[in-house]
């Protein structure tokens, strides 16, 4: 069992996975944000790698990616960020949320190896179909990394196949479309989750649109984990100027921790 699955199972029905964009609003700030998210109760950290054509990302995360590009973030620099986050004292598993092209440019074998050496625990590649993931999966296995799968409420056959192949945790997309804060979820969500749960051997976590404590409690109450991305990234964006400055950063981090606390308080 890989470290991602171990953490997901240990969290039981309180699994909380925050997403942050690496390098947003700066390299040094990202190190402290990661530590703050761990201190706020995160069980696993999703660390985004900026990309020029992020098909699954809504406007909030796209803007975060642009801020990261302004800091000259790359996949290689993300590996350095992972090392710095580990040096800061973050011990929870780190899953890299990365589109396939940056990894292809870096090289699949060398990229997966570098992630493992830096201290990452897994990859989540949203635009890599499960039918085409064998090379990445095999290299991940050689490095004891999880290749986390995304599954959406589409056809029953596809849900079954992806769920049966899932590693670490199964990222269940709450709504079709891009990431972002939502007040409602896809009406097929319950049936979809039961189908995925039936065939998955790893814990399920729900993402895309989870944005408030009421939603978090409802999802945890059904025995599923939660992934919160856009809501946290928006909060980081609110404090971007303060986060960039060492003297004002602690107060901004305190506000982020307080915000995350309002999301995940039982």
Coordinates of N, CA and C in Angstrom, one line a residue, residues 69-152:
X69 N 3.3 31.4 -13.0 CA 4.1 31.7 -14.2 C 4.9 32.9 -14.0
X70 N 4.3 33.9 -13.4 CA 5.1 35.2 -13.1 C 6.3 34.9 -12.2
X71 N 6.2 33.9 -11.4 CA 7.3 33.5 -10.5 C 8.2 32.5 -11.2
X72 N 8.0 32.3 -12.5 CA 8.8 31.4 -13.3 C 8.7 29.9 -12.8
X73 N 7.6 29.5 -12.4 CA 7.4 28.1 -11.9 C 7.4 27.2 -13.1
X74 N 8.0 26.1 -13.0 CA 8.1 25.0 -14.0 C 7.9 23.7 -13.2
X75 N 7.9 22.6 -14.0 CA 7.8 21.3 -13.3 C 9.1 21.1 -12.5
X76 N 10.2 21.4 -13.1 CA 11.5 21.3 -12.5 C 11.6 22.1 -11.2
X77 N 11.1 23.3 -11.2 CA 11.0 24.2 -10.0 C 10.0 23.6 -9.0
X78 N 9.0 22.9 -9.5 CA 8.0 22.3 -8.6 C 8.7 21.2 -7.8
X79 N 9.6 20.5 -8.4 CA 10.3 19.5 -7.6 C 11.2 20.1 -6.5
X80 N 11.8 21.2 -6.9 CA 12.5 22.0 -5.8 C 11.6 22.5 -4.7
X81 N 10.4 22.8 -5.1 CA 9.4 23.3 -4.1 C 9.0 22.1 -3.2
X82 N 8.8 21.0 -3.7 CA 8.5 19.8 -2.9 C 9.6 19.5 -1.9
X83 N 10.9 19.6 -2.3 CA 12.0 19.5 -1.4 C 12.0 20.5 -0.3
X84 N 11.7 21.7 -0.7 CA 11.6 22.8 0.3 C 10.5 22.6 1.3
X85 N 9.4 22.1 0.8 CA 8.2 21.9 1.7 C 8.5 20.7 2.6
X86 N 9.2 19.7 2.2 CA 9.7 18.7 3.1 C 10.6 19.2 4.1
X87 N 11.6 20.0 3.7 CA 12.5 20.6 4.7 C 11.8 21.5 5.7
X88 N 10.7 22.0 5.3 CA 9.9 22.9 6.3 C 9.2 22.1 7.3
X89 N 9.1 20.8 7.1 CA 8.5 19.9 8.1 C 7.1 19.4 7.7
X90 N 6.8 19.5 6.4 CA 5.5 18.9 6.0 C 5.7 17.4 5.7
X91 N 5.0 16.6 6.4 CA 5.1 15.1 6.3 C 4.0 14.4 5.7
X92 N 2.9 15.1 5.4 CA 1.7 14.4 4.8 C 2.1 14.1 3.3
X93 N 1.4 13.2 2.7 CA 1.7 12.9 1.3 C 1.4 14.1 0.4
X94 N 2.2 14.2 -0.6 CA 2.1 15.3 -1.6 C 1.8 14.6 -3.0
X95 N 0.7 15.0 -3.6 CA 0.3 14.5 -4.9 C 0.4 15.7 -5.9
X96 N 1.2 15.5 -6.9 CA 1.4 16.5 -7.9 C 0.2 16.5 -8.9
X97 N -0.5 17.6 -9.0 CA -1.6 17.8 -10.0 C -1.0 18.4 -11.2
X98 N -0.7 17.6 -12.2 CA 0.1 18.1 -13.4 C -0.5 17.6 -14.7
X99 N -0.7 18.5 -15.6 CA -1.1 18.1 -17.0 C 0.0 17.3 -17.6
X100 N -0.4 16.5 -18.6 CA 0.6 15.5 -19.2 C 1.7 16.2 -20.0
X101 N 1.4 17.4 -20.7 CA 2.5 17.9 -21.5 C 3.7 18.4 -20.7
X102 N 3.6 19.0 -19.6 CA 4.9 19.3 -18.8 C 5.7 18.1 -18.5
X103 N 5.0 17.0 -18.2 CA 5.7 15.7 -17.9 C 6.3 15.1 -19.1
X104 N 5.6 15.2 -20.2 CA 6.2 14.7 -21.5 C 7.4 15.5 -21.9
X105 N 7.4 16.8 -21.7 CA 8.5 17.6 -22.1 C 9.7 17.3 -21.2
X106 N 9.5 17.0 -19.9 CA 10.5 16.7 -19.0 C 11.1 15.3 -19.2
X107 N 10.2 14.4 -19.7 CA 10.5 13.0 -19.8 C 9.8 12.2 -18.7
X108 N 9.0 11.2 -19.1 CA 8.2 10.5 -18.2 C 9.0 9.8 -17.1
X109 N 10.0 9.1 -17.6 CA 10.8 8.3 -16.6 C 11.6 9.3 -15.7
X110 N 12.3 10.3 -16.3 CA 13.1 11.2 -15.5 C 12.2 12.0 -14.6
X111 N 11.0 12.4 -15.1 CA 10.1 13.2 -14.3 C 9.5 12.5 -13.1
X112 N 9.1 11.3 -13.3 CA 8.5 10.5 -12.2 C 9.6 10.2 -11.2
X113 N 10.8 9.9 -11.7 CA 12.0 9.6 -10.8 C 12.3 10.9 -10.0
X114 N 12.3 12.0 -10.6 CA 12.7 13.3 -9.9 C 11.6 13.6 -8.9
X115 N 10.4 13.4 -9.2 CA 9.3 13.6 -8.2 C 9.5 12.8 -6.9
X116 N 9.8 11.5 -7.1 CA 10.1 10.6 -6.0 C 11.3 11.1 -5.2
X117 N 12.3 11.4 -5.9 CA 13.6 11.9 -5.2 C 13.3 13.2 -4.4
X118 N 12.4 14.0 -4.9 CA 12.1 15.3 -4.2 C 11.3 15.1 -3.0
X119 N 10.6 14.0 -2.9 CA 9.7 13.7 -1.8 C 8.2 13.7 -2.0
X120 N 7.8 13.7 -3.3 CA 6.4 13.6 -3.7 C 6.0 12.1 -3.5
X121 N 4.7 11.9 -3.4 CA 4.1 10.6 -3.1 C 3.2 10.1 -4.3
X122 N 2.9 11.0 -5.2 CA 2.0 10.6 -6.3 C 1.8 11.6 -7.3
X123 N 1.1 11.2 -8.4 CA 0.7 12.1 -9.5 C -0.7 12.0 -9.7
X124 N -1.3 13.1 -10.1 CA -2.7 13.2 -10.7 C -2.6 13.9 -12.0
X125 N -2.9 13.3 -13.1 CA -2.7 13.9 -14.4 C -4.1 13.9 -15.1
X126 N -4.8 15.1 -15.0 CA -6.2 15.1 -15.4 C -6.5 14.8 -16.8
X127 N -5.5 15.1 -17.7 CA -5.8 14.9 -19.1 C -5.1 13.6 -19.7
X128 N -4.8 12.7 -18.8 CA -4.2 11.4 -19.2 C -5.3 10.3 -19.1
X129 N -5.8 9.9 -20.2 CA -6.9 8.9 -20.2 C -6.3 7.6 -19.5
X130 N -7.2 6.9 -18.8 CA -6.7 5.6 -18.2 C -6.3 4.6 -19.2
X131 N -6.8 4.7 -20.4 CA -6.4 3.8 -21.5 C -4.9 4.0 -21.9
X132 N -4.4 5.2 -21.6 CA -3.0 5.5 -22.1 C -2.0 5.7 -21.0
X133 N -2.4 5.3 -19.8 CA -1.5 5.6 -18.6 C -0.5 4.6 -18.2
X134 N -0.3 3.5 -19.0 CA 0.5 2.4 -18.6 C 2.0 2.8 -18.3
X135 N 2.5 3.6 -19.2 CA 3.9 4.0 -19.0 C 4.1 4.8 -17.7
X136 N 3.3 5.8 -17.5 CA 3.4 6.6 -16.3 C 3.1 5.7 -15.1
X137 N 2.1 4.9 -15.1 CA 1.7 4.0 -14.0 C 2.9 3.1 -13.6
X138 N 3.5 2.5 -14.6 CA 4.6 1.5 -14.4 C 5.8 2.3 -13.7
X139 N 6.1 3.5 -14.2 CA 7.2 4.2 -13.6 C 6.9 4.7 -12.2
X140 N 5.6 5.0 -12.0 CA 5.2 5.4 -10.6 C 5.4 4.2 -9.7
X141 N 5.0 3.0 -10.1 CA 5.1 1.8 -9.3 C 6.6 1.5 -9.0
X142 N 7.4 1.7 -9.9 CA 8.9 1.5 -9.7 C 9.4 2.4 -8.6
X143 N 8.7 3.6 -8.4 CA 9.2 4.5 -7.4 C 8.2 4.6 -6.2
X144 N 7.3 3.6 -6.1 CA 6.4 3.5 -5.0 C 5.5 4.7 -4.9
X145 N 5.1 5.3 -6.0 CA 4.2 6.5 -6.1 C 2.9 6.0 -6.6
X146 N 1.8 6.7 -6.1 CA 0.5 6.5 -6.6 C 0.2 7.3 -7.8
X147 N -0.5 6.7 -8.8 CA -1.1 7.4 -9.9 C -2.6 7.6 -9.6
X148 N -3.0 8.7 -9.1 CA -4.3 8.9 -8.7 C -5.2 9.2 -9.9
X149 N -6.4 8.5 -9.9 CA -7.3 8.6 -11.1 C -8.4 9.6 -10.8
X150 N -8.9 10.3 -11.8 CA -10.1 11.1 -11.8 C -11.2 10.3 -12.5
X151 N -12.4 10.4 -11.9 CA -13.5 9.7 -12.5 C -14.7 10.7 -12.4
X152 N -15.4 10.8 -13.5 CA -16.6 11.7 -13.6 C -17.9 10.9 -13.8

